PDB file of C-alpha atoms in Angstrom:
ATOM      1  CA  GLN A   1      90.851 -50.299  38.278  1.00  0.00           C
ATOM      2  CA  ALA A   2      89.120 -53.730  38.595  1.00  0.00           C
ATOM      3  CA  LEU A   3      86.439 -52.605  36.195  1.00  0.00           C
ATOM      4  CA  SER A   4      88.993 -51.381  33.687  1.00  0.00           C
ATOM      5  CA  GLU A   5      90.893 -54.674  33.898  1.00  0.00           C
ATOM      6  CA  ALA A   6      87.590 -56.544  33.266  1.00  0.00           C
ATOM      7  CA  GLY A   7      87.080 -54.495  30.074  1.00  0.00           C
ATOM      8  CA  ILE A   8      84.311 -52.312  31.432  1.00  0.00           C
ATOM      9  CA  GLY A   9      84.553 -48.715  30.310  1.00  0.00           C
ATOM     10  CA  ILE A  10      83.609 -45.847  32.605  1.00  0.00           C
ATOM     11  CA  ASP A  11      82.569 -42.497  31.130  1.00  0.00           C
ATOM     12  CA  ILE A  12      82.512 -39.429  33.354  1.00  0.00           C
ATOM     13  CA  VAL A  13      80.369 -36.438  32.422  1.00  0.00           C
ATOM     14  CA  PRO A  14      80.337 -33.356  34.662  1.00  0.00           C
ATOM     15  CA  VAL A  15      76.887 -32.148  35.458  1.00  0.00           C
ATOM     16  CA  SER A  16      76.501 -28.450  35.954  1.00  0.00           C
ATOM     17  CA  MET A  17      73.510 -27.001  37.716  1.00  0.00           C
ATOM     18  CA  SER A  18      71.896 -23.880  36.327  1.00  0.00           C
ATOM     19  CA  ALA A  19      70.819 -22.649  39.745  1.00  0.00           C
ATOM     20  CA  ASN A  20      73.061 -21.406  42.561  1.00  0.00           C
ATOM     21  CA  SER A  21      71.044 -23.172  45.221  1.00  0.00           C
ATOM     22  CA  GLU A  22      69.095 -26.349  45.835  1.00  0.00           C
ATOM     23  CA  ILE A  23      66.290 -27.153  48.305  1.00  0.00           C
ATOM     24  CA  LEU A  24      65.660 -30.704  49.542  1.00  0.00           C
ATOM     25  CA  VAL A  25      62.882 -31.860  51.846  1.00  0.00           C
ATOM     26  CA  GLU A  26      65.039 -34.500  53.482  1.00  0.00           C
ATOM     27  CA  LYS A  27      62.502 -36.230  55.752  1.00  0.00           C
ATOM     28  CA  VAL A  28      59.396 -36.181  57.858  1.00  0.00           C
ATOM     29  CA  VAL A  29      60.143 -37.433  61.358  1.00  0.00           C
ATOM     30  CA  LEU A  30      57.280 -38.753  63.519  1.00  0.00           C
ATOM     31  CA  PRO A  31      56.625 -41.728  65.774  1.00  0.00           C
ATOM     32  CA  THR A  32      55.973 -44.955  63.829  1.00  0.00           C
ATOM     33  CA  SER A  33      53.160 -45.859  66.155  1.00  0.00           C
ATOM     34  CA  MET A  34      51.166 -44.147  68.924  1.00  0.00           C
ATOM     35  CA  ARG A  35      47.871 -44.319  70.783  1.00  0.00           C
ATOM     36  CA  GLN A  36      44.813 -42.417  69.675  1.00  0.00           C
ATOM     37  CA  GLY A  37      44.488 -38.993  71.324  1.00  0.00           C
ATOM     38  CA  GLN A  38      48.231 -38.890  72.240  1.00  0.00           C
ATOM     39  CA  PRO A  39      49.810 -35.506  71.233  1.00  0.00           C
ATOM     40  CA  PHE A  40      52.994 -35.957  69.240  1.00  0.00           C
ATOM     41  CA  GLU A  41      55.500 -33.864  67.329  1.00  0.00           C
ATOM     42  CA  THR A  42      56.188 -34.093  63.656  1.00  0.00           C
ATOM     43  CA  ARG A  43      59.447 -32.593  62.435  1.00  0.00           C
ATOM     44  CA  ILE A  44      60.034 -31.569  58.789  1.00  0.00           C
ATOM     45  CA  VAL A  45      63.717 -31.428  57.886  1.00  0.00           C
ATOM     46  CA  VAL A  46      64.534 -29.166  54.917  1.00  0.00           C
ATOM     47  CA  ASN A  47      68.083 -28.797  53.616  1.00  0.00           C
ATOM     48  CA  ARG A  48      69.262 -25.791  51.678  1.00  0.00           C
ATOM     49  CA  PHE A  49      72.445 -25.990  49.602  1.00  0.00           C
ATOM     50  CA  GLN A  50      73.788 -22.684  48.335  1.00  0.00           C
ATOM     51  CA  GLU A  51      76.787 -22.157  46.098  1.00  0.00           C
ATOM     52  CA  SER A  52      77.651 -18.641  47.237  1.00  0.00           C
ATOM     53  CA  GLY A  53      76.336 -16.173  49.781  1.00  0.00           C
ATOM     54  CA  ASP A  54      74.108 -16.824  52.728  1.00  0.00           C
ATOM     55  CA  ALA A  55      70.828 -15.251  51.551  1.00  0.00           C
ATOM     56  CA  PRO A  56      67.718 -16.803  53.083  1.00  0.00           C
ATOM     57  CA  VAL A  57      65.230 -18.595  50.835  1.00  0.00           C
ATOM     58  CA  ASP A  58      61.526 -17.803  51.221  1.00  0.00           C
ATOM     59  CA  GLY A  59      58.859 -20.322  50.442  1.00  0.00           C
ATOM     60  CA  ARG A  60      55.696 -22.156  51.467  1.00  0.00           C
ATOM     61  CA  LEU A  61      55.772 -25.234  53.633  1.00  0.00           C
ATOM     62  CA  ARG A  62      52.857 -27.685  53.793  1.00  0.00           C
ATOM     63  CA  LEU A  63      52.158 -30.839  55.786  1.00  0.00           C
ATOM     64  CA  LEU A  64      49.362 -33.152  54.672  1.00  0.00           C
ATOM     65  CA  ARG A  65      47.932 -36.221  56.382  1.00  0.00           C
ATOM     66  CA  SER A  66      46.088 -38.922  54.366  1.00  0.00           C
ATOM     67  CA  VAL A  67      44.153 -42.014  55.362  1.00  0.00           C
ATOM     68  CA  GLY A  68      41.812 -44.121  53.232  1.00  0.00           C
ATOM     69  CA  GLY A  69      41.917 -41.788  50.257  1.00  0.00           C
ATOM     70  CA  ARG A  70      41.131 -38.691  52.363  1.00  0.00           C
ATOM     71  CA  GLU A  71      43.773 -35.991  52.624  1.00  0.00           C
ATOM     72  CA  THR A  72      43.854 -33.331  55.368  1.00  0.00           C
ATOM     73  CA  LEU A  73      45.980 -30.185  55.434  1.00  0.00           C
ATOM     74  CA  ILE A  74      47.726 -30.107  58.835  1.00  0.00           C
ATOM     75  CA  PHE A  75      50.018 -27.154  58.362  1.00  0.00           C
ATOM     76  CA  GLU A  76      50.632 -24.489  55.706  1.00  0.00           C
ATOM     77  CA  ASP A  77      52.673 -21.360  56.207  1.00  0.00           C
ATOM     78  CA  ASP A  78      55.255 -19.089  54.660  1.00  0.00           C
ATOM     79  CA  VAL A  79      58.716 -20.004  56.010  1.00  0.00           C
ATOM     80  CA  VAL A  80      62.280 -18.807  55.592  1.00  0.00           C
ATOM     81  CA  LEU A  81      65.199 -21.218  55.109  1.00  0.00           C
ATOM     82  CA  ASP A  82      67.987 -19.299  56.798  1.00  0.00           C
ATOM     83  CA  LYS A  83      70.588 -22.023  57.266  1.00  0.00           C
ATOM     84  CA  GLU A  84      71.681 -25.276  55.677  1.00  0.00           C
ATOM     85  CA  VAL A  85      69.472 -27.551  57.799  1.00  0.00           C
ATOM     86  CA  ASN A  86      66.068 -26.249  58.828  1.00  0.00           C
ATOM     87  CA  VAL A  87      63.763 -28.134  61.175  1.00  0.00           C
ATOM     88  CA  PHE A  88      60.123 -27.243  61.515  1.00  0.00           C
ATOM     89  CA  PRO A  89      58.308 -28.860  64.487  1.00  0.00           C
ATOM     90  CA  ILE A  90      54.500 -29.289  64.283  1.00  0.00           C
ATOM     91  CA  THR A  91      52.336 -30.692  67.098  1.00  0.00           C
ATOM     92  CA  ASP A  92      49.394 -32.905  66.159  1.00  0.00           C
ATOM     93  CA  THR A  93      46.886 -35.334  67.692  1.00  0.00           C
ATOM     94  CA  ILE A  94      44.959 -38.124  65.943  1.00  0.00           C
ATOM     95  CA  GLU A  95      41.696 -39.375  67.404  1.00  0.00           C
ATOM     96  CA  GLN A  96      40.850 -42.173  64.894  1.00  0.00           C
ATOM     97  CA  PRO A  97      42.911 -45.384  64.946  1.00  0.00           C
ATOM     98  CA  ALA A  98      44.272 -46.137  61.470  1.00  0.00           C
ATOM     99  CA  GLY A  99      47.450 -46.052  59.386  1.00  0.00           C
ATOM    100  CA  TYR A 100      48.311 -42.509  58.250  1.00  0.00           C
ATOM    101  CA  THR A 101      50.696 -41.165  55.620  1.00  0.00           C
ATOM    102  CA  TYR A 102      52.239 -37.706  56.159  1.00  0.00           C
ATOM    103  CA  ARG A 103      53.624 -35.713  53.245  1.00  0.00           C
ATOM    104  CA  ALA A 104      55.709 -32.532  53.563  1.00  0.00           C
ATOM    105  CA  GLU A 105      56.137 -30.178  50.608  1.00  0.00           C
ATOM    106  CA  PHE A 106      58.220 -27.026  50.124  1.00  0.00           C
ATOM    107  CA  LEU A 107      57.610 -24.582  47.304  1.00  0.00           C
ATOM    108  CA  PRO A 108      60.186 -21.783  47.001  1.00  0.00           C
ATOM    109  CA  LEU A 109      58.810 -18.277  46.390  1.00  0.00           C
ATOM    110  CA  ASN A 110      61.478 -17.728  43.694  1.00  0.00           C
ATOM    111  CA  ARG A 111      61.936 -20.779  41.410  1.00  0.00           C
ATOM    112  CA  GLU A 112      65.549 -19.792  40.795  1.00  0.00           C
ATOM    113  CA  ASP A 113      66.320 -20.621  44.416  1.00  0.00           C
ATOM    114  CA  ASP A 114      65.731 -24.332  43.662  1.00  0.00           C
ATOM    115  CA  ALA A 115      67.373 -26.316  40.812  1.00  0.00           C
ATOM    116  CA  ILE A 116      65.375 -29.543  41.179  1.00  0.00           C
ATOM    117  CA  GLN A 117      61.745 -29.296  42.317  1.00  0.00           C
ATOM    118  CA  GLN A 118      61.157 -33.071  42.284  1.00  0.00           C
ATOM    119  CA  ASN A 119      62.969 -33.533  45.654  1.00  0.00           C
ATOM    120  CA  ASN A 120      60.838 -30.956  47.468  1.00  0.00           C
ATOM    121  CA  ARG A 121      58.623 -33.495  49.181  1.00  0.00           C
ATOM    122  CA  ALA A 122      59.021 -36.342  51.646  1.00  0.00           C
ATOM    123  CA  ASP A 123      56.632 -38.932  53.087  1.00  0.00           C
ATOM    124  CA  ALA A 124      56.406 -40.790  56.357  1.00  0.00           C
ATOM    125  CA  PHE A 125      53.974 -43.366  57.816  1.00  0.00           C
ATOM    126  CA  THR A 126      52.510 -43.818  61.292  1.00  0.00           C
ATOM    127  CA  TYR A 127      50.023 -46.175  62.840  1.00  0.00           C
ATOM    128  CA  VAL A 128      47.607 -45.007  65.481  1.00  0.00           C
ATOM    129  CA  ARG A 129      46.403 -47.730  67.794  1.00  0.00           C
ATOM    130  CA  GLY A 130      43.070 -47.706  69.506  1.00  0.00           C
ATOM    131  CA  LYS A 131      40.814 -50.503  70.641  1.00  0.00           C
ATOM    132  CA  GLY A 132      41.124 -53.953  69.102  1.00  0.00           C
ATOM    133  CA  ARG A 133      40.025 -53.833  65.476  1.00  0.00           C
ATOM    134  CA  VAL A 134      38.894 -56.699  63.234  1.00  0.00           C
ATOM    135  CA  LEU A 135      38.205 -56.749  59.492  1.00  0.00           C
ATOM    136  CA  LEU A 136      35.504 -59.306  58.636  1.00  0.00           C
ATOM    137  CA  ILE A 137      35.344 -60.186  54.952  1.00  0.00           C
ATOM    138  CA  GLU A 138      31.972 -61.746  54.211  1.00  0.00           C
ATOM    139  CA  ASP A 139      30.681 -63.490  51.144  1.00  0.00           C
ATOM    140  CA  TRP A 140      28.888 -60.877  49.122  1.00  0.00           C
ATOM    141  CA  ASN A 141      26.306 -63.482  48.076  1.00  0.00           C
ATOM    142  CA  ALA A 142      25.413 -64.127  51.731  1.00  0.00           C
ATOM    143  CA  PRO A 143      25.372 -60.773  53.567  1.00  0.00           C
ATOM    144  CA  ASN A 144      24.719 -60.617  57.324  1.00  0.00           C
ATOM    145  CA  GLU A 145      25.706 -64.269  57.782  1.00  0.00           C
ATOM    146  CA  PHE A 146      27.974 -63.412  60.674  1.00  0.00           C
ATOM    147  CA  VAL A 147      25.798 -60.861  62.526  1.00  0.00           C
ATOM    148  CA  PRO A 148      25.975 -62.825  65.862  1.00  0.00           C
ATOM    149  CA  LEU A 149      29.790 -62.876  65.681  1.00  0.00           C
ATOM    150  CA  ILE A 150      29.914 -59.198  64.833  1.00  0.00           C
ATOM    151  CA  GLU A 151      27.642 -58.300  67.754  1.00  0.00           C
ATOM    152  CA  ALA A 152      29.647 -60.452  70.185  1.00  0.00           C
ATOM    153  CA  LEU A 153      32.870 -58.735  69.185  1.00  0.00           C
ATOM    154  CA  ARG A 154      31.342 -55.303  69.519  1.00  0.00           C
ATOM    155  CA  ARG A 155      29.952 -56.155  72.984  1.00  0.00           C
ATOM    156  CA  SER A 156      33.579 -56.973  73.888  1.00  0.00           C
ATOM    157  CA  GLU A 157      34.537 -53.413  72.731  1.00  0.00           C
ATOM    158  CA  ILE A 158      36.280 -54.667  69.644  1.00  0.00           C
ATOM    159  CA  GLU A 159      35.770 -52.532  66.545  1.00  0.00           C
ATOM    160  CA  VAL A 160      34.541 -54.521  63.550  1.00  0.00           C
ATOM    161  CA  ASP A 161      34.649 -53.413  59.919  1.00  0.00           C
ATOM    162  CA  VAL A 162      32.699 -55.557  57.459  1.00  0.00           C
ATOM    163  CA  LEU A 163      33.612 -55.673  53.800  1.00  0.00           C
ATOM    164  CA  PRO A 164      31.846 -57.708  51.127  1.00  0.00           C
ATOM    165  CA  SER A 165      34.166 -60.021  49.205  1.00  0.00           C
ATOM    166  CA  ASN A 166      33.555 -58.072  45.991  1.00  0.00           C
ATOM    167  CA  GLN A 167      34.700 -54.689  47.451  1.00  0.00           C
ATOM    168  CA  LEU A 168      37.969 -55.472  49.158  1.00  0.00           C
ATOM    169  CA  PHE A 169      40.887 -53.287  50.216  1.00  0.00           C
ATOM    170  CA  THR A 170      43.095 -51.671  47.593  1.00  0.00           C
ATOM    171  CA  SER A 171      46.491 -51.675  49.362  1.00  0.00           C
ATOM    172  CA  LEU A 172      48.324 -53.475  52.138  1.00  0.00           C
ATOM    173  CA  THR A 173      48.544 -50.178  54.046  1.00  0.00           C
ATOM    174  CA  GLU A 174      44.775 -50.339  54.615  1.00  0.00           C
ATOM    175  CA  LEU A 175      45.229 -53.753  56.349  1.00  0.00           C
ATOM    176  CA  GLN A 176      47.817 -52.458  58.810  1.00  0.00           C
ATOM    177  CA  VAL A 177      45.091 -50.919  60.986  1.00  0.00           C
ATOM    178  CA  TYR A 178      43.606 -54.312  61.870  1.00  0.00           C
ATOM    179  CA  ASP A 179      44.634 -56.637  64.630  1.00  0.00           C
ATOM    180  CA  CYS A 180      42.924 -59.509  62.784  1.00  0.00           C
ATOM    181  CA  VAL A 181      41.357 -60.277  59.407  1.00  0.00           C
ATOM    182  CA  VAL A 182      38.589 -62.882  59.315  1.00  0.00           C
ATOM    183  CA  LEU A 183      37.561 -64.482  56.041  1.00  0.00           C
TER     184      LEU A 183
END
């Protein structure tokens, strides 16, 4: 009513779906941070909306883990969505400290079982902590200038990654794995 009084028109258009059901990968649930080597459970939540009937929906479920441009298939299997909310638990362990992105995808066997395929994936992020980790950015014109510092840190069991100033990180996600960045 307030919009109408302000002279703003509202048009309502009904949207009809051509399919009788819709699949939605709602979320990937996992701890936001953990220690390296610690087993943990990832849960993929898939919703199935069906207009009539209660027929199960067959499809393929995948879980991928990526870090630093490398992608690893963690789980892939044929599954059946037999109720409105389906939860698939998957146990995993990560040995290398870093920030990881998990992506779950569902592909129905019969495309008519899913009206909108764009919502059939969900992402989540976790950080695996290990030893202390430092990123040292050195002047690319003066390589090895800080070798004594690097050796001292490593003797103290601190992991050190060295990047030349002309080949830096490409996203903030890559920096989340470090306790400290030294320029």
